[in-house]
Short mmCIF file of C-alpha atoms in Angstrom, two decimals:
data_model
loop_
_atom_site.label_atom_id
_atom_site.label_comp_id
_atom_site.label_asym_id
_atom_site.label_seq_id
_atom_site.Cartn_x
_atom_site.Cartn_y
_atom_site.Cartn_z
CA UNK A 1 217.02 134.85 176.98
CA UNK A 2 215.39 138.10 178.04
CA UNK A 3 217.00 140.68 180.36
CA UNK A 4 214.79 139.85 183.34
CA UNK A 5 215.67 136.17 183.11
CA UNK A 6 219.38 136.99 182.73
CA UNK A 7 219.24 139.20 185.83
CA UNK A 8 217.50 136.43 187.77
CA UNK A 9 220.20 133.96 186.71
CA UNK A 10 222.95 136.29 187.95
CA UNK A 11 221.25 136.56 191.33
CA UNK A 12 220.89 132.78 191.49
CA UNK A 13 224.57 132.32 190.64
CA UNK A 14 225.64 134.75 193.41
CA UNK A 15 223.53 132.76 195.85
CA UNK A 16 225.05 129.48 194.69
CA UNK A 17 228.60 130.62 195.42
CA UNK A 18 228.03 130.39 199.19
CA UNK A 19 226.73 126.81 199.12
CA UNK A 20 228.66 123.68 200.14
CA UNK A 21 230.00 121.77 197.12
CA UNK A 22 227.38 119.01 197.04
CA UNK A 23 224.53 121.49 197.43
CA UNK A 24 226.11 123.74 194.79
CA UNK A 25 226.25 120.91 192.24
CA UNK A 26 222.65 119.95 192.92
CA UNK A 27 221.47 123.56 192.69
CA UNK A 28 223.34 124.16 189.42
CA UNK A 29 221.79 121.03 187.92
CA UNK A 30 218.35 122.16 189.05
CA UNK A 31 218.84 125.62 187.57
CA UNK A 32 220.10 124.22 184.26
CA UNK A 33 217.19 121.81 184.12
CA UNK A 34 214.77 124.66 184.75
CA UNK A 35 216.28 126.69 181.92
CA UNK A 36 216.09 123.70 179.56
CA UNK A 37 212.44 123.21 180.51
CA UNK A 38 211.70 126.85 179.68
CA UNK A 39 213.40 126.52 176.29
CA UNK A 40 211.57 123.26 175.54
CA UNK A 41 208.21 124.77 176.45
CA UNK A 42 208.64 127.76 174.13
CA UNK A 43 210.58 126.36 171.14
CA UNK A 44 210.09 123.44 168.75
CA UNK A 45 213.01 121.08 168.24
CA UNK A 46 212.75 122.07 164.58
CA UNK A 47 210.77 125.00 163.28
CA UNK A 48 209.07 125.57 159.94
CA UNK A 49 210.89 126.98 156.93
CA UNK A 50 210.91 130.77 157.20
CA UNK A 51 211.73 133.43 154.67
CA UNK A 52 215.31 134.49 155.32
CA UNK A 53 214.18 138.14 155.66
CA UNK A 54 212.55 137.20 159.01
CA UNK A 55 216.02 137.28 160.58
CA UNK A 56 215.98 141.08 160.29
CA UNK A 57 213.28 141.21 162.97
CA UNK A 58 215.62 139.60 165.52
CA UNK A 59 217.95 142.60 165.56
CA UNK A 60 217.29 146.30 166.01
CA UNK A 61 217.01 148.38 162.86
CA UNK A 62 220.06 150.43 163.88
CA UNK A 63 222.24 147.32 164.31
CA UNK A 64 224.03 148.18 161.09
CA UNK A 65 226.53 145.32 161.27
CA UNK A 66 223.97 142.51 161.58
CA UNK A 67 221.40 144.07 159.24
CA UNK A 68 224.05 144.33 156.53
CA UNK A 69 225.09 140.72 157.06
CA UNK A 70 221.49 139.55 156.79
CA UNK A 71 221.10 141.49 153.53
CA UNK A 72 224.14 139.66 152.19
CA UNK A 73 222.76 136.35 153.48
CA UNK A 74 219.56 137.02 151.54
CA UNK A 75 221.52 137.14 148.29
CA UNK A 76 222.60 133.51 148.76
CA UNK A 77 219.76 131.92 150.73
CA UNK A 78 215.97 132.04 150.48
CA UNK A 79 214.88 130.35 153.72
CA UNK A 80 216.04 129.34 157.18
CA UNK A 81 214.79 126.59 159.50
CA UNK A 82 215.46 127.25 163.16
CA UNK A 83 216.42 124.63 165.70
CA UNK A 84 215.92 124.62 169.44
CA UNK A 85 218.80 126.29 171.28
CA UNK A 86 219.44 123.43 173.67
CA UNK A 87 223.10 122.69 172.95
CA UNK A 88 222.17 119.95 170.47
CA UNK A 89 221.38 122.37 167.64
CA UNK A 90 224.35 121.48 165.41
CA UNK A 91 223.67 117.75 165.53
CA UNK A 92 219.93 118.17 165.05
CA UNK A 93 220.36 120.65 162.20
CA UNK A 94 222.93 118.39 160.56
CA UNK A 95 220.84 115.24 160.94
CA UNK A 96 217.59 116.64 159.64
CA UNK A 97 219.12 118.94 157.04
CA UNK A 98 221.23 116.24 155.42
CA UNK A 99 218.43 113.67 155.28
CA UNK A 100 215.98 116.30 154.06
CA UNK A 101 218.27 117.13 151.14
CA UNK A 102 218.68 113.46 150.25
CA UNK A 103 214.92 113.00 150.01
CA UNK A 104 215.06 114.91 146.73
CA UNK A 105 218.67 114.30 145.70
CA UNK A 106 219.99 110.84 146.55
CA UNK A 107 223.41 111.34 144.97
CA UNK A 108 225.14 111.41 148.37
CA UNK A 109 222.91 108.78 149.97
CA UNK A 110 224.89 105.57 149.20
CA UNK A 111 228.13 106.72 150.86
CA UNK A 112 226.22 108.32 153.74
CA UNK A 113 224.23 105.15 154.37
CA UNK A 114 227.31 102.94 154.10
CA UNK A 115 229.27 105.05 156.59
CA UNK A 116 226.27 105.18 158.91
CA UNK A 117 225.89 101.39 158.79
CA UNK A 118 229.59 100.79 159.45
CA UNK A 119 229.67 103.10 162.46
CA UNK A 120 228.33 100.50 164.89
CA UNK A 121 231.22 98.10 164.35
CA UNK A 122 233.71 100.96 164.72
CA UNK A 123 232.21 101.76 168.12
CA UNK A 124 232.45 98.09 169.06
CA UNK A 125 236.13 98.13 168.06
CA UNK A 126 236.61 100.92 170.60
CA UNK A 127 235.01 98.68 173.26
CA UNK A 128 231.79 100.65 173.70
CA UNK A 129 229.11 98.55 175.44
CA UNK A 130 227.02 96.88 172.76
CA UNK A 131 223.87 96.67 174.91
CA UNK A 132 223.89 100.47 175.26
CA UNK A 133 224.99 101.50 171.79
CA UNK A 134 222.86 98.99 169.85
CA UNK A 135 219.55 100.56 170.85
CA UNK A 136 220.67 104.01 169.72
CA UNK A 137 222.13 102.62 166.51
CA UNK A 138 218.97 100.72 165.55
CA UNK A 139 216.82 103.83 165.95
CA UNK A 140 219.38 105.95 164.12
CA UNK A 141 219.80 103.62 161.15
CA UNK A 142 216.03 103.14 160.85
CA UNK A 143 215.69 106.89 160.22
CA UNK A 144 218.58 106.86 157.74
CA UNK A 145 217.08 103.88 155.89
CA UNK A 146 213.67 105.55 155.77
CA UNK A 147 215.06 108.03 153.22
CA UNK A 148 215.69 105.19 150.76
CA UNK A 149 212.35 103.59 151.59
CA UNK A 150 210.40 106.69 150.55
CA UNK A 151 209.54 108.46 153.79
CA UNK A 152 207.64 111.69 153.15
CA UNK A 153 209.04 115.08 154.07
CA UNK A 154 206.29 115.52 156.66
CA UNK A 155 207.08 112.16 158.27
CA UNK A 156 210.79 112.97 158.44
CA UNK A 157 210.08 116.36 159.98
CA UNK A 158 207.74 114.80 162.54
CA UNK A 159 210.44 112.25 163.44
CA UNK A 160 212.89 115.03 164.25
CA UNK A 161 210.25 116.96 166.17
CA UNK A 162 209.40 113.98 168.36
CA UNK A 163 211.55 114.29 171.48
CA UNK A 164 212.42 110.61 171.93
CA UNK A 165 213.42 109.63 168.40
CA UNK A 166 215.04 112.99 167.68
CA UNK A 167 217.24 112.75 170.77
CA UNK A 168 218.15 109.13 169.99
CA UNK A 169 219.40 110.36 166.62
CA UNK A 170 221.40 113.17 168.22
CA UNK A 171 222.95 110.82 170.80
CA UNK A 172 224.15 108.51 168.06
CA UNK A 173 225.59 111.36 165.99
CA UNK A 174 227.53 112.37 169.10
CA UNK A 175 228.84 108.80 169.38
CA UNK A 176 229.89 108.78 165.72
CA UNK A 177 231.74 112.06 166.30
CA UNK A 178 233.47 110.68 169.38
CA UNK A 179 234.43 107.50 167.52
CA UNK A 180 235.98 109.46 164.65
CA UNK A 181 237.97 111.65 167.06
CA UNK A 182 239.35 108.65 168.88
CA UNK A 183 240.04 106.64 165.72
CA UNK A 184 242.19 109.46 164.35
CA UNK A 185 243.55 110.60 167.70
CA UNK A 186 247.02 111.53 166.45
CA UNK A 187 245.45 114.24 164.29
CA UNK A 188 242.70 115.49 166.59
CA UNK A 189 244.77 115.60 169.78
CA UNK A 190 246.45 118.72 168.38
CA UNK A 191 243.15 120.59 168.68
CA UNK A 192 242.48 119.74 172.35
CA UNK A 193 243.17 122.47 174.91
CA UNK A 194 243.31 122.40 178.68
CA UNK A 195 245.54 119.37 179.09
CA UNK A 196 242.73 116.87 178.45
CA UNK A 197 243.38 113.61 176.67
CA UNK A 198 241.29 113.00 173.59
CA UNK A 199 239.26 110.36 175.42
CA UNK A 200 238.59 112.80 178.28
CA UNK A 201 237.52 115.43 175.75
CA UNK A 202 235.12 113.00 174.09
CA UNK A 203 233.59 111.92 177.39
CA UNK A 204 233.12 115.48 178.68
CA UNK A 205 232.67 117.66 175.57
CA UNK A 206 231.32 115.45 172.78
CA UNK A 207 229.18 112.58 174.04
CA UNK A 208 227.04 114.34 176.70
CA UNK A 209 223.79 115.86 175.49
CA UNK A 210 223.11 119.62 175.60
CA UNK A 211 226.75 120.65 175.09
CA UNK A 212 227.55 123.06 172.25
CA UNK A 213 229.63 122.03 169.25
CA UNK A 214 232.71 123.61 167.73
CA UNK A 215 234.87 123.20 164.60
CA UNK A 216 236.36 119.95 165.84
CA UNK A 217 232.91 118.33 166.14
CA UNK A 218 232.01 119.36 162.59
CA UNK A 219 235.31 118.17 161.12
CA UNK A 220 235.00 114.78 162.81
CA UNK A 221 231.33 114.16 161.99
CA UNK A 222 231.58 115.19 158.33
CA UNK A 223 234.70 113.04 157.97
CA UNK A 224 233.03 110.02 159.58
CA UNK A 225 229.94 110.16 157.35
CA UNK A 226 231.50 111.48 154.16
CA UNK A 227 229.28 114.55 154.39
CA UNK A 228 229.93 117.99 152.87
CA UNK A 229 228.72 121.00 154.86
CA UNK A 230 229.07 124.75 154.43
CA UNK A 231 228.66 126.94 157.52
CA UNK A 232 227.86 130.62 157.15
CA UNK A 233 229.24 132.45 160.18
CA UNK A 234 227.30 135.53 161.26
CA UNK A 235 228.86 137.12 164.33
CA UNK A 236 230.43 140.42 165.42
CA UNK A 237 233.73 139.63 163.73
CA UNK A 238 234.50 141.43 160.49
CA UNK A 239 232.30 143.49 158.21
CA UNK A 240 230.77 140.61 156.28
CA UNK A 241 229.78 136.96 156.55
CA UNK A 242 232.45 134.28 156.48
CA UNK A 243 231.98 130.79 155.06
CA UNK A 244 233.74 127.54 155.92
CA UNK A 245 233.37 124.26 154.04
CA UNK A 246 233.81 120.90 155.76
CA UNK A 247 235.88 119.31 154.31
CA UNK A 248 237.74 122.19 152.68
CA UNK A 249 237.17 122.74 148.96
CA UNK A 250 234.19 120.37 148.91
CA UNK A 251 230.86 120.98 147.20
CA UNK A 252 228.40 121.40 150.09
CA UNK A 253 225.26 119.34 150.31
CA UNK A 254 224.03 121.01 153.51
CA UNK A 255 224.22 124.68 154.48
CA UNK A 256 224.07 125.84 158.10
CA UNK A 257 223.89 129.27 159.69
CA UNK A 258 226.05 129.83 162.74
CA UNK A 259 225.35 132.61 165.19
CA UNK A 260 227.34 132.57 168.44
CA UNK A 261 226.43 129.34 170.21
CA UNK A 262 223.75 128.27 167.74
CA UNK A 263 223.16 126.56 164.36
CA UNK A 264 220.15 126.68 162.02
CA UNK A 265 219.51 125.15 158.59
CA UNK A 266 219.88 127.36 155.51
CA UNK A 267 218.31 126.86 152.06
CA UNK A 268 220.26 128.15 149.04
CA UNK A 269 218.51 130.11 146.32
#
């Protein structure tokens, strides 16, 4: 977001503080919707593959810390595919990136497809409404099955760039994540802050669209689908990149780049 827009947002927020509660909520929703519309108008849900060196242009030449980290990233990765920064970036990057890989290497496909297929019944066991979940599941599993049926790379990319189908896929990945968290609640409850129950956390921080993801989302989703993901963390912490594998000590199928609040797809050399 540019400086002018950030300054405008601060002025809007100061104005909102003096509003009655119901007007405040409505105004905040309107402002957030406006920001989302701006992002949607200027950014594809999924971009094209770009040479990894293009990341250098996003930071000033004298930003020694980030320029050094990008140089080190270049040693491991050749390309990056950017996702729209709408809060759904992890789920969209995961969904497309994993299926894209399995188009050319189907080694992980059987277990992924089996776990994906079984997810609907697990949600039913948690008493989710079938008439709501079924529609999302059918669209989700049709995309997963298309990999086995020989969908082309272009068709898969177009599916994830089409707002409706792409968001259906993201919604269902959020439901799978929520289901895994609740099914193994004794373990995951230890990671929940703020006094929320695990169910409250799922309903407010996992299932709603446009909310950012954290470690707990990645752990749960990769566990639920039997997926192996490596995340390269590029932030202001430390002198070099850090890497985390989900699950630990696994051989990653998908590589993601994390910059504060955002995930993109990485392509190893």
